[in-house]
Short mmCIF file of C-alpha atoms and ligand atoms in Angstrom, two decimals:
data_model
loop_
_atom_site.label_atom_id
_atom_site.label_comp_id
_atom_site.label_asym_id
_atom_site.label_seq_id
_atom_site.Cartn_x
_atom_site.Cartn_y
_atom_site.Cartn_z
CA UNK A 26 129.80 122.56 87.11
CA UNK A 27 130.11 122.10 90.97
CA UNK A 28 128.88 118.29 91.98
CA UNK A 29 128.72 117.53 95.97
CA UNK A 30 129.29 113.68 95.98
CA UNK A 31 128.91 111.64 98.76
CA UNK A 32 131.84 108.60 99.13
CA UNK A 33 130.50 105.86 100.25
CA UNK A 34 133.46 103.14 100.44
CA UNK A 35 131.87 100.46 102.67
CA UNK A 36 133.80 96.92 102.78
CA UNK A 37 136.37 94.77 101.10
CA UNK A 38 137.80 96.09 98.34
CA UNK A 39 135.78 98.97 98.30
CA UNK A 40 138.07 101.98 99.05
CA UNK A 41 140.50 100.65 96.82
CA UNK A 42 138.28 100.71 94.14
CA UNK A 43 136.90 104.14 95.49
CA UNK A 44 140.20 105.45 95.27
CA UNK A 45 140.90 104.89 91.78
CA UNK A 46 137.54 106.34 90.65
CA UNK A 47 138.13 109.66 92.49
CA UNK A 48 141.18 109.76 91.27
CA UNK A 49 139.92 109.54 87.98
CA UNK A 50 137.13 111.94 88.45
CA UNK A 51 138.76 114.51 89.84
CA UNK A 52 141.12 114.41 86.54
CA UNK A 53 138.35 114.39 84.46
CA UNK A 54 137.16 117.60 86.41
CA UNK A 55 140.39 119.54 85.88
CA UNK A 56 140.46 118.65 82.45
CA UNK A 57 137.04 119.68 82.13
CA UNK A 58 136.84 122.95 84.41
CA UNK A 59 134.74 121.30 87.00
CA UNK A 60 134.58 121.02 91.10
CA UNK A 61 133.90 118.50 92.99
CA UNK A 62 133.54 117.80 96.24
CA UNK A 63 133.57 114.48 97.96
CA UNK A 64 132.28 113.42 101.50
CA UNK A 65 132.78 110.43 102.84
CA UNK A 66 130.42 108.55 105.30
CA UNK A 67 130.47 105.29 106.44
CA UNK A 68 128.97 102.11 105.22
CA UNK A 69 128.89 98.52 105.23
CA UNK A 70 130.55 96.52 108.19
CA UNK A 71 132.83 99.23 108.57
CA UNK A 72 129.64 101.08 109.96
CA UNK A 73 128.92 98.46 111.99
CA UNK A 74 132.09 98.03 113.75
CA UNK A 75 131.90 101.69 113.95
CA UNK A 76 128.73 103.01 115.28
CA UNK A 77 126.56 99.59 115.46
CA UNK A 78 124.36 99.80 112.17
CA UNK A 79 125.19 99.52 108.41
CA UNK A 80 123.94 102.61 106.88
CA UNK A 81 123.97 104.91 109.80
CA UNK A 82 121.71 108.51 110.15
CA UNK A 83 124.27 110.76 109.55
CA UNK A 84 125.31 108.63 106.50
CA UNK A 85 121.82 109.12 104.98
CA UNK A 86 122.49 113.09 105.76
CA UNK A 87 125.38 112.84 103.52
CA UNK A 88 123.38 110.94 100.80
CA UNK A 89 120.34 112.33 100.54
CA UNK A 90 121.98 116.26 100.68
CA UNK A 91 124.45 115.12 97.85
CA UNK A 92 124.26 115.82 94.10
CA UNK A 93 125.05 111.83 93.53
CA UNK A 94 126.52 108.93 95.86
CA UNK A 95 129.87 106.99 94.73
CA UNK A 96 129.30 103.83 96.44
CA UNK A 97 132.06 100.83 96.79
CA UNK A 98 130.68 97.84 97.98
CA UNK A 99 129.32 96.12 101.13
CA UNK A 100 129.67 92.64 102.77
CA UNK A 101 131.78 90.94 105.00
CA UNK A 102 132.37 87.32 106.02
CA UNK A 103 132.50 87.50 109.21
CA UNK A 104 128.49 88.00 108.54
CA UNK A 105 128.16 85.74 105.68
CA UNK A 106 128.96 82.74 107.73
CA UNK A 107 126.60 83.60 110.79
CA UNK A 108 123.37 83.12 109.74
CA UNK A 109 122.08 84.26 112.79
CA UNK A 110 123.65 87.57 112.92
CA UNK A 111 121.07 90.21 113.26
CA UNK A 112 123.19 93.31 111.80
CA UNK A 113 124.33 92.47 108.40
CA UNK A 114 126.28 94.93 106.04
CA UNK A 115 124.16 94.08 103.51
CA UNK A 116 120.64 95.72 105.18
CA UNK A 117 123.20 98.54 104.78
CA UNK A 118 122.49 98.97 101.21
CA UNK A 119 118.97 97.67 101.03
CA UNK A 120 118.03 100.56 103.69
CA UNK A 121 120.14 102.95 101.78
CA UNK A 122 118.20 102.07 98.39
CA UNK A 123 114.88 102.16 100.17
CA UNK A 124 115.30 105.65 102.25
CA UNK A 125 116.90 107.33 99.16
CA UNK A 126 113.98 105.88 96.63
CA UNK A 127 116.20 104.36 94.21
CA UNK A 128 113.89 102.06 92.90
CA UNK A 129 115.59 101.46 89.17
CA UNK A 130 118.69 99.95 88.94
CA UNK A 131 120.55 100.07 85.39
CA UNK A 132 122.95 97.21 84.63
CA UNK A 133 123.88 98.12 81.30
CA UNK A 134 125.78 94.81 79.49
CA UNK A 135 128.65 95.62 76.63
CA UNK A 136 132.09 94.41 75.49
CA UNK A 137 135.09 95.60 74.92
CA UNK A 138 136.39 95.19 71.56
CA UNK A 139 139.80 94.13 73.07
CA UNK A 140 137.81 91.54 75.67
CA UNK A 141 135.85 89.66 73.36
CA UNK A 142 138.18 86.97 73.20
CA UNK A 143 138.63 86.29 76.97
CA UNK A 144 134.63 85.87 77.40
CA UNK A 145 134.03 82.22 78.35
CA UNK A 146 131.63 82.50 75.81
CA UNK A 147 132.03 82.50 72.00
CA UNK A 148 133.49 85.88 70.07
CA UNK A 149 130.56 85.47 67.38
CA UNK A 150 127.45 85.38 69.93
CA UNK A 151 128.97 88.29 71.90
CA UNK A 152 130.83 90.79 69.52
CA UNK A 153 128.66 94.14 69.36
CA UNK A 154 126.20 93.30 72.26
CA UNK A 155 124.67 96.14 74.15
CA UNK A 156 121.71 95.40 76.39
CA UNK A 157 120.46 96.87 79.62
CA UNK A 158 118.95 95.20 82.65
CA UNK A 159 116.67 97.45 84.30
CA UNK A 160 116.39 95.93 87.61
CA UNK A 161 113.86 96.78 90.18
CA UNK A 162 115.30 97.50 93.40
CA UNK A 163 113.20 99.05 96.44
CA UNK A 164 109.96 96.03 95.68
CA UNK A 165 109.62 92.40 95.22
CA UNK A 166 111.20 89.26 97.80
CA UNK A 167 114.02 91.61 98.52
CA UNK A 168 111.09 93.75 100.91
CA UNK A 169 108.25 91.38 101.16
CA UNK A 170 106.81 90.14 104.63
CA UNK A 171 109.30 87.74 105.98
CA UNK A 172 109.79 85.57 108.71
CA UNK A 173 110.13 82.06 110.59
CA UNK A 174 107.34 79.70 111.65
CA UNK A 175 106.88 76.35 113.66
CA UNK A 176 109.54 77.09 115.51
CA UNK A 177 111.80 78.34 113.30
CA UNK A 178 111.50 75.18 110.84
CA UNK A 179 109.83 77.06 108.53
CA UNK A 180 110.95 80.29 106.93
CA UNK A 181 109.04 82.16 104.10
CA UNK A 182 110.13 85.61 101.98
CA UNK A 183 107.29 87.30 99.91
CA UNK A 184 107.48 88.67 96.60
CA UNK A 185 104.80 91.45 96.72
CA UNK A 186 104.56 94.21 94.06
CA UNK A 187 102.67 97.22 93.81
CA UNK A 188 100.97 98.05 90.26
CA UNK A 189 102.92 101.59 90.49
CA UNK A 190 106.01 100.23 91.36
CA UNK A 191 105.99 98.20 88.04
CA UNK A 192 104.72 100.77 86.03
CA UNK A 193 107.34 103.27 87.45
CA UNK A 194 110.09 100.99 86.34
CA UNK A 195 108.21 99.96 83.14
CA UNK A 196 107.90 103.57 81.99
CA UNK A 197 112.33 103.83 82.72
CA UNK A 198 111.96 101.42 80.38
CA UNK A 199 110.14 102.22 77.81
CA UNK A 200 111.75 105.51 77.77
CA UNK A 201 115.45 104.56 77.64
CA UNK A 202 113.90 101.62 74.69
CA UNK A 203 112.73 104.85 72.58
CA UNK A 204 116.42 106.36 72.55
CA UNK A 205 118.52 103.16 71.78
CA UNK A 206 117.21 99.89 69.72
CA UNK A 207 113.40 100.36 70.84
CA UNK A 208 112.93 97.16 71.90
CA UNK A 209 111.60 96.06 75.25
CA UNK A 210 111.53 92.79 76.85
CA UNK A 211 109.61 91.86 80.32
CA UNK A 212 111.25 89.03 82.20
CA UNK A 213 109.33 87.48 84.72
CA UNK A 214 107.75 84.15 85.92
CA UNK A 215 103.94 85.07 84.91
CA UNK A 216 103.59 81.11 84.11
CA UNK A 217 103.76 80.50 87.88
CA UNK A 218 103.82 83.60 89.64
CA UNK A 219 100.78 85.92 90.92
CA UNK A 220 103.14 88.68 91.12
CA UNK A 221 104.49 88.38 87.57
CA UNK A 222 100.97 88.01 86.06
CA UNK A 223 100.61 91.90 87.40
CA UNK A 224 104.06 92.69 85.85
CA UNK A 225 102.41 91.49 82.56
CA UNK A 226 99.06 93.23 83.17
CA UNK A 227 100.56 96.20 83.61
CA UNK A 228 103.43 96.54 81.25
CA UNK A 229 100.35 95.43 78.51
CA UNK A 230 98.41 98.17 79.31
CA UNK A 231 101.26 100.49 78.51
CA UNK A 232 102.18 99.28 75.02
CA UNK A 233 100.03 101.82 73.72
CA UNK A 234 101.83 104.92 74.91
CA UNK A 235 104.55 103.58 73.19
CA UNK A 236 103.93 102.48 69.92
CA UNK A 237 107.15 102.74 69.07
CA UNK A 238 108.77 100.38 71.18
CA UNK A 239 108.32 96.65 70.53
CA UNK A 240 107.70 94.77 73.53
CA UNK A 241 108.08 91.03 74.47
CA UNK A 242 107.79 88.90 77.36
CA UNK A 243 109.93 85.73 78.22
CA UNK A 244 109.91 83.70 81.14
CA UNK A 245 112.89 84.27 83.51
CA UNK A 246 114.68 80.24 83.14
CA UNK A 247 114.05 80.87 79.12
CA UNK A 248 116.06 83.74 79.78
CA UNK A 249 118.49 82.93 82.18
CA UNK A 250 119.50 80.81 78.47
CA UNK A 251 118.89 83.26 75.83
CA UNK A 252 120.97 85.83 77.78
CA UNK A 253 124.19 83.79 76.94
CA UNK A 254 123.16 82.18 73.42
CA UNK A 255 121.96 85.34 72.27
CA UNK A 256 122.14 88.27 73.90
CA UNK A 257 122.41 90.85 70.97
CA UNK A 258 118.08 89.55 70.66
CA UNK A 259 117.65 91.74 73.88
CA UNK A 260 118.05 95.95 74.01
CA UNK A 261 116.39 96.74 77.33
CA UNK A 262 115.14 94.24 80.31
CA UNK A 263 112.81 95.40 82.78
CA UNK A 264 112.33 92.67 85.43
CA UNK A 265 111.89 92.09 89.53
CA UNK A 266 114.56 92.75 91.73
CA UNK A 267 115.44 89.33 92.83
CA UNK A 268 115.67 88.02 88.59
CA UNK A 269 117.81 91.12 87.74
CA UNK A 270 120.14 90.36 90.59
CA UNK A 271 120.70 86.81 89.17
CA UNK A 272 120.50 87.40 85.59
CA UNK A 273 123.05 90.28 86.19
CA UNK A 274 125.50 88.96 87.29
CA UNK A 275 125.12 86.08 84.47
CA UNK A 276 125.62 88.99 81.59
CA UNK A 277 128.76 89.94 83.35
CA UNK A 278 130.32 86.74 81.87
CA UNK A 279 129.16 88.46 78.79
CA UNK A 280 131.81 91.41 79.23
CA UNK A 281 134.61 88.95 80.13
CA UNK A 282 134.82 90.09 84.22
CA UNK A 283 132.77 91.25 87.07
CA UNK A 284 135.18 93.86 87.84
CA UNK A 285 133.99 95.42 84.52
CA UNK A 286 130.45 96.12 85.07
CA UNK A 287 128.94 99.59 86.61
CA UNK A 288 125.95 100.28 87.41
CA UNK A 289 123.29 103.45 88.52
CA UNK A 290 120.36 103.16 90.66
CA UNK A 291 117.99 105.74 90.34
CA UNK A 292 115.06 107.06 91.92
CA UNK A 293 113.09 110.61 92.05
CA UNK A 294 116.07 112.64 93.43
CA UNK A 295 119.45 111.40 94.46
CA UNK A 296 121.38 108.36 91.74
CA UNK A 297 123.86 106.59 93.51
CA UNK A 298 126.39 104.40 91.28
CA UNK A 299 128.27 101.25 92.15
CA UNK A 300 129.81 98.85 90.46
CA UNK A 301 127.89 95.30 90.57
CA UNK A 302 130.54 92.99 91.86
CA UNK A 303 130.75 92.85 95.77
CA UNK A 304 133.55 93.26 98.42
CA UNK A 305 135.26 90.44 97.06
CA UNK A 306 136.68 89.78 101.13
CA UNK A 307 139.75 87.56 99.84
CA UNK A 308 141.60 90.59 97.85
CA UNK A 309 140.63 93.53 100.29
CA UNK A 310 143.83 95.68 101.07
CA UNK A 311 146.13 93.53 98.88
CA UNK A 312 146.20 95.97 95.68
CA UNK A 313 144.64 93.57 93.44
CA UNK A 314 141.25 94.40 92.58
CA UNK A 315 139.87 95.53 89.32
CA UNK A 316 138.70 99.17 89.71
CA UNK A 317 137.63 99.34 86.45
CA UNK A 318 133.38 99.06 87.01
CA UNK A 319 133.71 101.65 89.93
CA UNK A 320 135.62 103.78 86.96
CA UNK A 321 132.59 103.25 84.68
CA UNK A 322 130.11 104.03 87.08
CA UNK A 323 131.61 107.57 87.47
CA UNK A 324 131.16 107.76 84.08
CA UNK A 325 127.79 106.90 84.32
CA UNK A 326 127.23 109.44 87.01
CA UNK A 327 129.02 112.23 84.54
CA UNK A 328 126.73 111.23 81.62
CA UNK A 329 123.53 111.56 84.20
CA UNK A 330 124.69 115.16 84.75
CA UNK A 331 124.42 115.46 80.59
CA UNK A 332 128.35 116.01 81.08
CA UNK A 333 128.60 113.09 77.84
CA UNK A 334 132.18 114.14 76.90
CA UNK A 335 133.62 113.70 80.59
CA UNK A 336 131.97 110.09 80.47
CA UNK A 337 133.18 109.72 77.05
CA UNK A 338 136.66 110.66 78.18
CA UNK A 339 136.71 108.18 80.80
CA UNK A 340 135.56 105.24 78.49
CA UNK A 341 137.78 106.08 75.87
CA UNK A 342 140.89 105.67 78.87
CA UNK A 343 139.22 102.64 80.00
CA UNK A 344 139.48 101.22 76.56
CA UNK A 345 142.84 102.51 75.94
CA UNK A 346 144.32 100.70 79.24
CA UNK A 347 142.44 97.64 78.26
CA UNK A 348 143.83 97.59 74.89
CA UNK A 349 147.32 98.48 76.51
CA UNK A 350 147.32 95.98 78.69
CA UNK A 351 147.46 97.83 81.99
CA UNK A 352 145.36 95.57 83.51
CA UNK A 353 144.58 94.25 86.99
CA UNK A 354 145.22 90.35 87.53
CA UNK A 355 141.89 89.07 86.40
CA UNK A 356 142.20 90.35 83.29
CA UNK A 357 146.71 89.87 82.69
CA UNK A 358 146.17 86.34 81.74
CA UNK A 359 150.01 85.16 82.18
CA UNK A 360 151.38 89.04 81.23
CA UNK A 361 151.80 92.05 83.43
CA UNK A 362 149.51 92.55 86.59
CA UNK A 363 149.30 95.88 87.66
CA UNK A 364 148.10 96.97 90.80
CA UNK A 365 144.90 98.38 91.62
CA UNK A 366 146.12 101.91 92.49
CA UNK A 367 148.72 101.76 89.67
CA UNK A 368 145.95 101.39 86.62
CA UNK A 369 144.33 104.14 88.43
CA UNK A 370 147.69 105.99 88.54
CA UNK A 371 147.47 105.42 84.77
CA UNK A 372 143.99 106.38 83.73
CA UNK A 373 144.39 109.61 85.78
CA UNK A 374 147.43 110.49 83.34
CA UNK A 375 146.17 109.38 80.61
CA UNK A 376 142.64 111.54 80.89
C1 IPM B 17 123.86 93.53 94.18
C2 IPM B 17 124.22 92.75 95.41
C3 IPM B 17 123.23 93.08 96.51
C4 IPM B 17 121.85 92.65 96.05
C5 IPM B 17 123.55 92.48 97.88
C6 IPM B 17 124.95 92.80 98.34
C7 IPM B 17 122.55 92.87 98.91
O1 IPM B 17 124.27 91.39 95.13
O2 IPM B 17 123.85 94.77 94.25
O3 IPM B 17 123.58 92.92 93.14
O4 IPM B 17 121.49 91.48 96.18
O5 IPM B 17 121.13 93.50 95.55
MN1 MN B 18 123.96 90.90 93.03
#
């Protein structure tokens, strides 16, 4: 197969990380009998600096001509501690997610049999989990009306949603429910919330399609609890783009590290895949960083192009180096650190 892939790098630790999952790819491909070609735009505050906006034109060329997007990650603080800053890296990504349609994000939460035991969290509660947060990602506060009043003393952000923008999502869903444990859980704040009360509405009136599928609805705090006491009680989580941004980074305690979580956003045409951990400023260009969720993204990309024994492949290295211990420095724990290029070095080999 021939994939065009657009490399998006952006800040921070993000071409480091970027690095090591081409790297791996393009072994994969060899192995594999496959081409592909990467182009690289620019992203993030290193578009900024550049050509004065975070997800520039001719970056959105690149994307939206593309079989997939490899993205890094985005943020700088330079921006994070200037409130008033008016270009922010960030609007980078949300412009990128809006103009390319990606309105599902999947956050899929697992552990690594050779990880359990570094989890914060206790061996027995976590051991075997496998859950995915389906995260809405182009609605909700994240795009609402926003603004300042009185004089800038007041500030409000509005969580609008759409009835087809839930049931878009809802029906991911439902569908990915059907081919793993069939279970479905809506998270939202319908207590409180007008918004939620549609998310409930309309995820009701679905049920029926899918008979199948057992569905449930919990309140987002309730959650925010169960996700960590119990998380093998959940299979898939569709929820609002602000709650899956919280509550997904709270699973990744789950899996023992942030720098072990991928992700895929998906829309009608073009996925892009990132890892969920940001541009973590304080190891950028040092070596350090864990490259391991932008690895398992690509995965995720080669299992999207029904290429399951590349992504298998990749996994099964993943595991291996984990198991190895050729680990970054987050994960060494008082043994070996390796560098960030040098477990990519490694997996690349070892494909
Ligand atoms: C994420 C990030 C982004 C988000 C930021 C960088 C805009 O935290 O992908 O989870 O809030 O969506
Ligand atoms: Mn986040």
């Amino acid at each position: 197969m021939k994939l065009n892939i657009a490399l998006l790098a952006g800040d921070g630790i993000g071409p480091e990380v970027i690095d090591q999952a081409v790297k791996v790819s393009d072994a994969v491909a060899k192995k594999f009998n496959h081409e592909i070609n990467w182009t690289p735009a620019l992203t993030g505050a290193a578009a900024i600096d550049a050509v004065g906006e975070p997800y520039p034109d001719e970056t959105h060329e690149v994307c939206a001509k593309a079989d997939a997007v490899l993205f890094g990650a985005i943020g700088h603080p330079r921006f994070d501690n200037d409130p008033s800053a008016k270009v922010r890296p960030e609007q980078g990504l949300l412009k990128m997610r809006q103009k390319l349609g990606l309105f599902a994000n999947v956050r899929p939460t697992f552990t690594f049999p050779s990880l359990v035991d570094k989890s914060p969290l206790k061996r027995e509660r976590i051991e075997g989990t496998d859950l995915i947060i389906l995260r809405e990602l182009t609605g909700g506060v994240y795009f609402g009306e926003r603004g300042r009043k009185d004089n800038g003393n007041t500030a409000f952000d509005t969580m609008t949603y759409q009835r087809f923008e839930i049931e878009r999502l809802a029906r991911k869903g439902f569908e990915m429910a059907l081919k793993r444990g069939k279970k479905l859980c809506c998270v939202d704040k319908a207590n409180v919330l007008e918004a939620s009360r549609l998310w409930r509405e309309t995820v009701q009136a679905m049920e029926k399609e899918y008979p199948d599928v057992e569905v449930s609805y919990e309140f987002v705090d309730a959650v925010a609890m169960r996700l960590i006491q119990w998380p093998k009680g959940y299979d898939v989580i569709i929820t609002a783009n602000l709650f899956g941004d919280i509550l997904t980074d709270e699973a990744s305690v789950i899996s023992g590290s942030m720098g072990l979580m991928p992700s895929s956003s998906l829309g009608s045409d073009v996925s892009l895949y990132e890892p969920i951990h940001g541009s973590y400023p304080q190891a950028a260009g040092k070596d350090i960083a864990n490259p391991l969720a932008t690895v398992l993204s690509a995965a995720m990309l080669f299992e999207d192009f029904n290429l399951k024994e590349e992504a298998e492949a990749i996994r099964a290295v993943v595991n291996k180096s984990l198991a190895e211990g050729v680990v970054t420095e987050d994960l060494s724990e008082g043994s070996k650190a390796y560098k960030t290029s040098e477990v990519g070095d490694w997996l690349a080999v070892n494909i």
